[in-house]
Amino acid sequence: MNKKILLFFTLFLLINLNLGIVSACTSSTECDCLKSTFGATEIVSYEGSCPSPTKITFWAMATCPGSGYFAYNVPTGYTSVNCYTDSALGTHGGCPNCLMSRIELVKNSTPTPPSNACGSANNGTFQSVPTSGLCSSGTASRVSVHEDEEARRIGFCYSEPR
């Protein structure tokens, strides 16, 4: 029976470590980095690595973000998705008379430019149809051109998602 439990626990840890999910700090260096970066007193769990994990849950000497006095300031690039303020003072590594909150943050995803984002040639004036700078991302599918009164060509980029 004990071997089955040990095997299950070992498999659970291996799967979670391979997915980048860490249930607690695995090294004092990593833990110190996370605590310093997020103003935490105790790290509950995190995904990714310091200094910018994709998700982190920790305890801090503060009230929940947006709650008024002593509210936790969410770092730039993160969103607070869950928060709970403990009514007991001084728990989870905080000072004896401090309110403690369990805060969960997720890293904001970096928006990818749309596949039809026009490049530097868009709305430019050219003597012939441009072949470069059509799209900043994606692949140009066609270029429409029209002539103004001075017979110069102006190119517009259109692209299709890949």
Coordinates of C-alpha atoms in Angstrom, one line a residue:
M1 CA 0.0 0.0 0.0
N2 CA 2.8 2.5 0.9
K3 CA 4.6 1.8 -2.4
K4 CA 1.4 2.7 -4.3
I5 CA 1.1 6.0 -2.5
L6 CA 4.8 6.7 -3.1
L7 CA 4.5 5.9 -6.7
F8 CA 1.4 8.0 -7.1
F9 CA 3.0 11.0 -5.4
T10 CA 6.2 10.6 -7.5
L11 CA 4.2 10.5 -10.7
F12 CA 2.1 13.5 -9.6
L13 CA 5.3 15.5 -9.0
L14 CA 6.9 14.5 -12.3
I15 CA 3.8 15.4 -14.3
N16 CA 3.4 18.8 -12.5
L17 CA 7.1 19.6 -12.9
N18 CA 7.0 18.8 -16.6
L19 CA 4.0 21.1 -17.0
G20 CA 5.9 23.9 -15.2
I21 CA 3.6 23.8 -12.2
V22 CA 5.5 24.1 -8.9
S23 CA 3.5 23.7 -5.8
A24 CA 6.0 25.5 -3.6
C25 CA 9.5 27.0 -4.0
T26 CA 12.0 24.4 -5.0
S27 CA 15.1 26.5 -4.1
S28 CA 15.7 29.3 -1.7
T29 CA 17.0 31.4 -4.6
E30 CA 13.8 31.0 -6.6
C31 CA 11.7 31.6 -3.5
D32 CA 13.6 34.7 -2.6
C33 CA 13.3 36.0 -6.1
L34 CA 9.5 35.5 -6.2
K35 CA 9.0 37.0 -2.7
S36 CA 11.1 40.0 -3.7
T37 CA 9.4 40.5 -7.1
F38 CA 5.8 40.2 -5.7
G39 CA 6.2 41.5 -2.2
A40 CA 5.2 38.1 -0.8
T41 CA 5.8 36.6 2.6
E42 CA 4.9 33.0 1.5
I43 CA 4.7 31.4 -1.9
V44 CA 1.8 29.0 -2.2
S45 CA 2.3 27.9 -5.9
Y46 CA 3.6 29.2 -9.2
E47 CA 4.0 28.3 -12.9
G48 CA 7.0 29.3 -14.9
S49 CA 10.0 30.9 -13.3
C50 CA 11.2 34.0 -11.6
P51 CA 11.1 36.9 -12.3
S52 CA 8.0 36.6 -14.5
P53 CA 6.0 33.4 -13.8
T54 CA 2.9 32.9 -15.8
K55 CA 0.8 32.4 -12.7
I56 CA 1.5 32.8 -9.0
T57 CA -0.4 32.4 -5.7
F58 CA 1.2 33.9 -2.6
W59 CA 0.5 35.6 0.8
A60 CA 1.3 39.3 1.3
M61 CA 0.9 41.8 4.1
A62 CA -1.9 43.7 2.4
T63 CA -5.6 43.7 1.7
C64 CA -6.9 42.5 -1.7
P65 CA -6.2 44.7 -4.7
G66 CA -8.6 47.6 -5.1
S67 CA -10.0 47.2 -1.6
G68 CA -8.9 50.6 -0.2
Y69 CA -6.3 51.0 2.6
F70 CA -3.2 48.8 2.4
A71 CA -4.4 47.3 -0.8
Y72 CA -1.9 45.2 -2.7
N73 CA -0.6 46.9 -5.9
V74 CA -0.7 44.5 -8.7
P75 CA 2.6 44.6 -10.7
T76 CA 2.5 45.9 -14.3
G77 CA 1.9 43.0 -16.7
Y78 CA -0.2 41.0 -14.3
T79 CA -3.9 40.7 -13.4
S80 CA -5.4 39.7 -10.0
V81 CA -7.7 36.8 -10.5
N82 CA -8.4 35.7 -6.9
C83 CA -7.9 37.2 -3.5
Y84 CA -8.8 36.3 0.1
T85 CA -8.0 38.3 3.2
D86 CA -7.4 36.2 6.3
S87 CA -9.1 37.5 9.4
A88 CA -6.3 36.2 11.6
L89 CA -3.4 38.7 12.1
G90 CA 0.2 37.9 11.5
T91 CA -0.2 34.5 9.7
H92 CA 1.8 33.2 6.7
G93 CA 5.0 35.0 7.6
G94 CA 3.5 38.4 8.2
C95 CA 4.1 40.8 11.1
P96 CA 2.2 40.0 14.3
N97 CA -0.5 42.7 13.7
C98 CA -0.6 42.6 9.9
L99 CA -3.6 41.6 7.7
M100 CA -2.6 38.9 5.3
S101 CA -4.1 38.2 1.9
R102 CA -3.8 35.2 -0.3
I103 CA -3.4 36.7 -3.8
E104 CA -3.4 34.9 -7.2
L105 CA -2.0 36.7 -10.2
V106 CA -1.7 35.7 -13.8
K107 CA 0.6 37.2 -16.4
N108 CA -1.2 39.2 -19.1
S109 CA -0.8 37.6 -22.5
T110 CA 1.1 39.6 -25.1
P111 CA -1.3 40.4 -27.9
T112 CA -0.1 39.1 -31.2
P113 CA -0.5 41.5 -34.1
P114 CA -3.3 40.7 -36.4
S115 CA -2.3 38.7 -39.5
N116 CA -3.5 41.5 -41.7
A117 CA -1.4 44.3 -40.1
C118 CA -0.1 46.5 -42.8
G119 CA 3.6 47.2 -43.1
S120 CA 5.7 50.3 -43.8
A121 CA 4.7 50.5 -47.5
N122 CA 1.0 51.0 -46.7
N123 CA -0.3 54.4 -47.9
G124 CA 3.1 55.1 -49.4
T125 CA 3.8 56.9 -52.7
F126 CA 5.6 54.8 -55.2
Q127 CA 6.6 54.9 -58.9
S128 CA 6.0 51.2 -59.2
V129 CA 4.1 48.6 -57.2
P130 CA 6.1 47.9 -54.0
T131 CA 7.3 44.3 -53.3
S132 CA 8.5 44.8 -49.7
G133 CA 7.1 46.3 -46.5
L134 CA 3.6 45.2 -47.5
C135 CA 2.7 43.6 -44.2
S136 CA 4.2 43.7 -40.7
S137 CA 2.8 40.2 -40.1
G138 CA 1.2 37.6 -42.3
T139 CA 1.7 37.1 -46.0
A140 CA 0.4 39.6 -48.6
S141 CA -2.3 38.1 -50.7
R142 CA -2.8 41.1 -53.0
V143 CA -1.9 44.7 -53.3
S144 CA -4.4 47.2 -54.7
V145 CA -3.0 50.3 -56.3
H146 CA -4.6 53.5 -57.5
E147 CA -3.2 56.6 -59.1
D148 CA -3.7 60.1 -57.9
E149 CA -3.8 63.2 -60.1
E150 CA 0.0 63.2 -60.3
A151 CA 0.1 59.6 -61.6
R152 CA 2.0 58.3 -58.5
R153 CA 0.9 55.0 -57.1
I154 CA -0.2 54.4 -53.6
G155 CA -0.1 50.8 -52.3
F156 CA -2.4 49.3 -49.7
C157 CA -1.6 46.0 -48.0
Y158 CA -4.1 43.2 -47.5
S159 CA -3.1 39.9 -46.1
E160 CA -4.7 36.6 -45.2
P161 CA -4.3 34.6 -42.0
R162 CA -2.0 31.7 -42.4

